Amino acid sequence: MDDIRGRVTKDGIRIYEDADFAGMREAGRIAAEILDMAIDYVKVGVSTATIDDFIREEIVRRGVTSATIGYKGYQHASCISVNHVVCHGIPGAKILADGDILNIDVTVIVDGWFGDTSRMYTVGEASVKAKRLIDVTRAAMFEGIRAVRPGATLGDIGHAIQKLVEAERFSVVREYCG
């Protein structure tokens, strides 16, 4: 990101223009399209490395940049979290099995704009509990989005998510990386 895009308020908040949002949308669109295509690789017997290889190839084919490759030494085009891994799972030799749930996170850079998105997938037939977890996390995401408004804090957004999740008898990670 350069200092030319958007203006900065006296409080240090960057205000973006329509052209900036167009760039953000393009980056997000490409990342989402790659996730749409990844579904073809989410199958029993496929390794998470194979999925990552597809994502890397698709990023190259589109002429955009992976935001993750090379970040602090990371060598993968995605993060793939399987089952109990909360987030930022590292693709590798893990072979997908029937009933697994996984989250694939893809971040691309297009003309300096980052498109960062993830999606949850099921491999074969997921259990009732796994399907419920996916449904609740999706609902929690939308509840958090509804909490975003001028003057809202990250705490307001987190509270909205936590309230929904705990009402559904799930829990929220309260400590991350430390």
Short mmCIF file of C-alpha atoms in Angstrom, two decimals:
data_model
loop_
_atom_site.label_atom_id
_atom_site.label_comp_id
_atom_site.label_asym_id
_atom_site.label_seq_id
_atom_site.Cartn_x
_atom_site.Cartn_y
_atom_site.Cartn_z
CA MET A 1 0.00 0.00 0.00
CA ASP A 2 1.33 3.42 -0.82
CA ASP A 3 0.66 6.77 0.84
CA ILE A 4 -1.11 8.13 -2.25
CA ARG A 5 -4.25 6.04 -1.78
CA GLY A 6 -6.89 7.56 0.45
CA ARG A 7 -6.48 10.52 2.72
CA VAL A 8 -5.53 10.31 6.37
CA THR A 9 -7.54 12.09 9.07
CA LYS A 10 -5.97 13.88 12.02
CA ASP A 11 -6.57 10.67 14.01
CA GLY A 12 -4.55 8.62 11.52
CA ILE A 13 -7.55 6.92 9.93
CA ARG A 14 -7.25 6.40 6.18
CA ILE A 15 -10.35 7.42 4.20
CA TYR A 16 -10.61 5.64 0.86
CA GLU A 17 -12.16 6.82 -2.42
CA ASP A 18 -14.36 4.94 -4.92
CA ALA A 19 -11.35 3.92 -7.02
CA ASP A 20 -9.72 2.44 -3.91
CA PHE A 21 -12.80 0.33 -3.19
CA ALA A 22 -12.77 -0.92 -6.77
CA GLY A 23 -9.23 -2.20 -6.22
CA MET A 24 -10.22 -3.86 -2.96
CA ARG A 25 -13.20 -5.53 -4.65
CA GLU A 26 -11.03 -6.85 -7.48
CA ALA A 27 -8.55 -8.42 -5.05
CA GLY A 28 -11.39 -9.93 -3.02
CA ARG A 29 -13.11 -11.21 -6.16
CA ILE A 30 -10.00 -13.04 -7.35
CA ALA A 31 -9.37 -14.62 -3.93
CA ALA A 32 -13.03 -15.74 -3.77
CA GLU A 33 -12.92 -17.20 -7.28
CA ILE A 34 -9.86 -19.25 -6.34
CA LEU A 35 -11.75 -20.61 -3.32
CA ASP A 36 -14.72 -21.43 -5.58
CA MET A 37 -12.40 -23.49 -7.78
CA ALA A 38 -10.67 -25.20 -4.84
CA ILE A 39 -13.83 -27.23 -4.12
CA ASP A 40 -12.78 -29.58 -6.94
CA TYR A 41 -9.77 -30.62 -4.82
CA VAL A 42 -11.60 -31.08 -1.52
CA LYS A 43 -12.02 -34.86 -1.74
CA VAL A 44 -11.21 -37.96 0.25
CA GLY A 45 -7.61 -39.01 -0.39
CA VAL A 46 -6.31 -35.59 -1.49
CA SER A 47 -3.51 -33.97 0.51
CA THR A 48 -3.64 -30.40 1.74
CA ALA A 49 -0.37 -29.87 -0.17
CA THR A 50 -2.19 -30.76 -3.41
CA ILE A 51 -4.84 -28.13 -2.68
CA ASP A 52 -2.13 -25.57 -1.93
CA ASP A 53 -0.32 -26.45 -5.18
CA PHE A 54 -3.54 -25.78 -7.11
CA ILE A 55 -3.98 -22.43 -5.34
CA ARG A 56 -0.37 -21.44 -6.06
CA GLU A 57 -0.77 -22.35 -9.75
CA GLU A 58 -4.03 -20.40 -10.01
CA ILE A 59 -2.45 -17.30 -8.44
CA VAL A 60 0.40 -17.49 -10.95
CA ARG A 61 -2.00 -18.10 -13.86
CA ARG A 62 -3.94 -14.97 -12.94
CA GLY A 63 -0.79 -12.87 -12.71
CA VAL A 64 -1.42 -11.75 -9.13
CA THR A 65 0.75 -12.14 -6.03
CA SER A 66 0.31 -14.44 -3.06
CA ALA A 67 0.43 -12.42 0.15
CA THR A 68 1.48 -15.46 2.14
CA ILE A 69 4.39 -16.88 0.14
CA GLY A 70 7.53 -15.40 1.67
CA TYR A 71 5.74 -13.72 4.58
CA LYS A 72 8.08 -14.32 7.53
CA GLY A 73 9.47 -17.33 5.66
CA TYR A 74 6.11 -18.98 4.95
CA GLN A 75 6.27 -21.01 1.75
CA HIS A 76 2.62 -21.76 0.98
CA ALA A 77 -0.07 -19.99 -1.06
CA SER A 78 -2.76 -20.78 1.50
CA CYS A 79 -3.46 -21.78 5.04
CA ILE A 80 -5.49 -24.98 5.35
CA SER A 81 -6.88 -25.88 8.76
CA VAL A 82 -8.31 -29.38 9.16
CA ASN A 83 -10.73 -30.39 11.92
CA HIS A 84 -9.38 -29.28 15.33
CA VAL A 85 -6.83 -26.78 13.93
CA VAL A 86 -8.37 -23.40 14.77
CA CYS A 87 -6.67 -21.33 12.08
CA HIS A 88 -3.57 -20.91 9.92
CA GLY A 89 -2.98 -24.61 9.36
CA ILE A 90 0.07 -25.33 7.21
CA PRO A 91 -0.56 -27.36 4.04
CA GLY A 92 1.41 -30.59 3.82
CA ALA A 93 1.13 -34.36 3.71
CA LYS A 94 -2.19 -34.49 5.60
CA ILE A 95 -4.60 -36.64 3.55
CA LEU A 96 -8.26 -35.67 3.72
CA ALA A 97 -10.65 -38.29 5.07
CA ASP A 98 -14.41 -38.69 4.88
CA GLY A 99 -16.06 -36.42 7.44
CA ASP A 100 -13.19 -33.93 7.74
CA ILE A 101 -13.98 -30.25 7.85
CA LEU A 102 -11.43 -27.77 6.65
CA ASN A 103 -10.98 -24.06 6.24
CA ILE A 104 -8.95 -22.75 3.34
CA ASP A 105 -7.59 -19.21 3.61
CA VAL A 106 -6.32 -17.43 0.49
CA THR A 107 -4.81 -13.94 0.34
CA VAL A 108 -3.79 -12.32 -2.93
CA ILE A 109 -2.37 -8.92 -3.77
CA VAL A 110 -3.70 -7.11 -6.84
CA ASP A 111 -2.18 -3.70 -7.64
CA GLY A 112 -1.27 -3.23 -3.98
CA TRP A 113 -4.69 -4.26 -2.64
CA PHE A 114 -5.08 -7.36 -0.49
CA GLY A 115 -7.96 -9.77 -0.97
CA ASP A 116 -8.06 -12.02 2.09
CA THR A 117 -10.83 -14.57 2.41
CA SER A 118 -11.49 -18.06 3.62
CA ARG A 119 -14.12 -20.71 3.30
CA MET A 120 -15.16 -23.79 5.21
CA TYR A 121 -15.54 -27.08 3.32
CA THR A 122 -16.66 -30.59 4.21
CA VAL A 123 -14.97 -33.69 2.85
CA GLY A 124 -17.50 -36.36 1.98
CA GLU A 125 -20.24 -36.60 4.57
CA ALA A 126 -19.63 -34.51 7.69
CA SER A 127 -21.16 -35.38 11.05
CA VAL A 128 -24.20 -33.57 12.38
CA LYS A 129 -21.99 -31.81 14.95
CA ALA A 130 -19.51 -30.69 12.25
CA LYS A 131 -22.34 -29.34 10.10
CA ARG A 132 -23.75 -27.50 13.11
CA LEU A 133 -20.33 -25.98 13.86
CA ILE A 134 -20.10 -24.73 10.27
CA ASP A 135 -23.62 -23.26 10.43
CA VAL A 136 -22.96 -21.51 13.74
CA THR A 137 -19.61 -20.06 12.65
CA ARG A 138 -21.22 -18.72 9.46
CA ALA A 139 -24.06 -17.15 11.45
CA ALA A 140 -21.49 -15.67 13.86
CA MET A 141 -19.61 -14.11 10.96
CA PHE A 142 -22.77 -12.38 9.77
CA GLU A 143 -23.62 -11.31 13.32
CA GLY A 144 -20.18 -9.70 13.56
CA ILE A 145 -20.68 -7.96 10.22
CA ARG A 146 -24.05 -6.59 11.42
CA ALA A 147 -22.24 -5.09 14.43
CA VAL A 148 -19.94 -3.01 12.20
CA ARG A 149 -21.03 0.62 12.14
CA PRO A 150 -19.57 4.05 12.76
CA GLY A 151 -18.43 4.30 16.37
CA ALA A 152 -18.45 0.54 16.97
CA THR A 153 -15.33 -1.02 18.45
CA LEU A 154 -13.71 -4.38 17.84
CA GLY A 155 -15.06 -5.28 21.28
CA ASP A 156 -18.62 -4.62 20.05
CA ILE A 157 -18.07 -6.93 17.10
CA GLY A 158 -16.46 -9.62 19.27
CA HIS A 159 -19.30 -9.36 21.78
CA ALA A 160 -21.92 -9.89 19.08
CA ILE A 161 -20.06 -12.97 17.83
CA GLN A 162 -19.44 -14.38 21.30
CA LYS A 163 -23.07 -13.90 22.38
CA LEU A 164 -24.35 -15.90 19.40
CA VAL A 165 -21.71 -18.62 19.61
CA GLU A 166 -22.12 -19.23 23.33
CA ALA A 167 -25.93 -19.28 23.00
CA GLU A 168 -25.38 -22.19 20.60
CA ARG A 169 -23.19 -23.96 23.21
CA PHE A 170 -19.91 -23.45 21.38
CA SER A 171 -16.94 -21.44 22.63
CA VAL A 172 -14.78 -18.59 21.38
CA VAL A 173 -10.99 -18.56 21.34
CA ARG A 174 -10.08 -15.93 23.92
CA GLU A 175 -6.29 -16.02 23.65
CA TYR A 176 -4.40 -16.10 20.37
CA CYS A 177 -0.66 -16.61 19.97
CA GLY A 178 0.34 -16.26 23.50
#
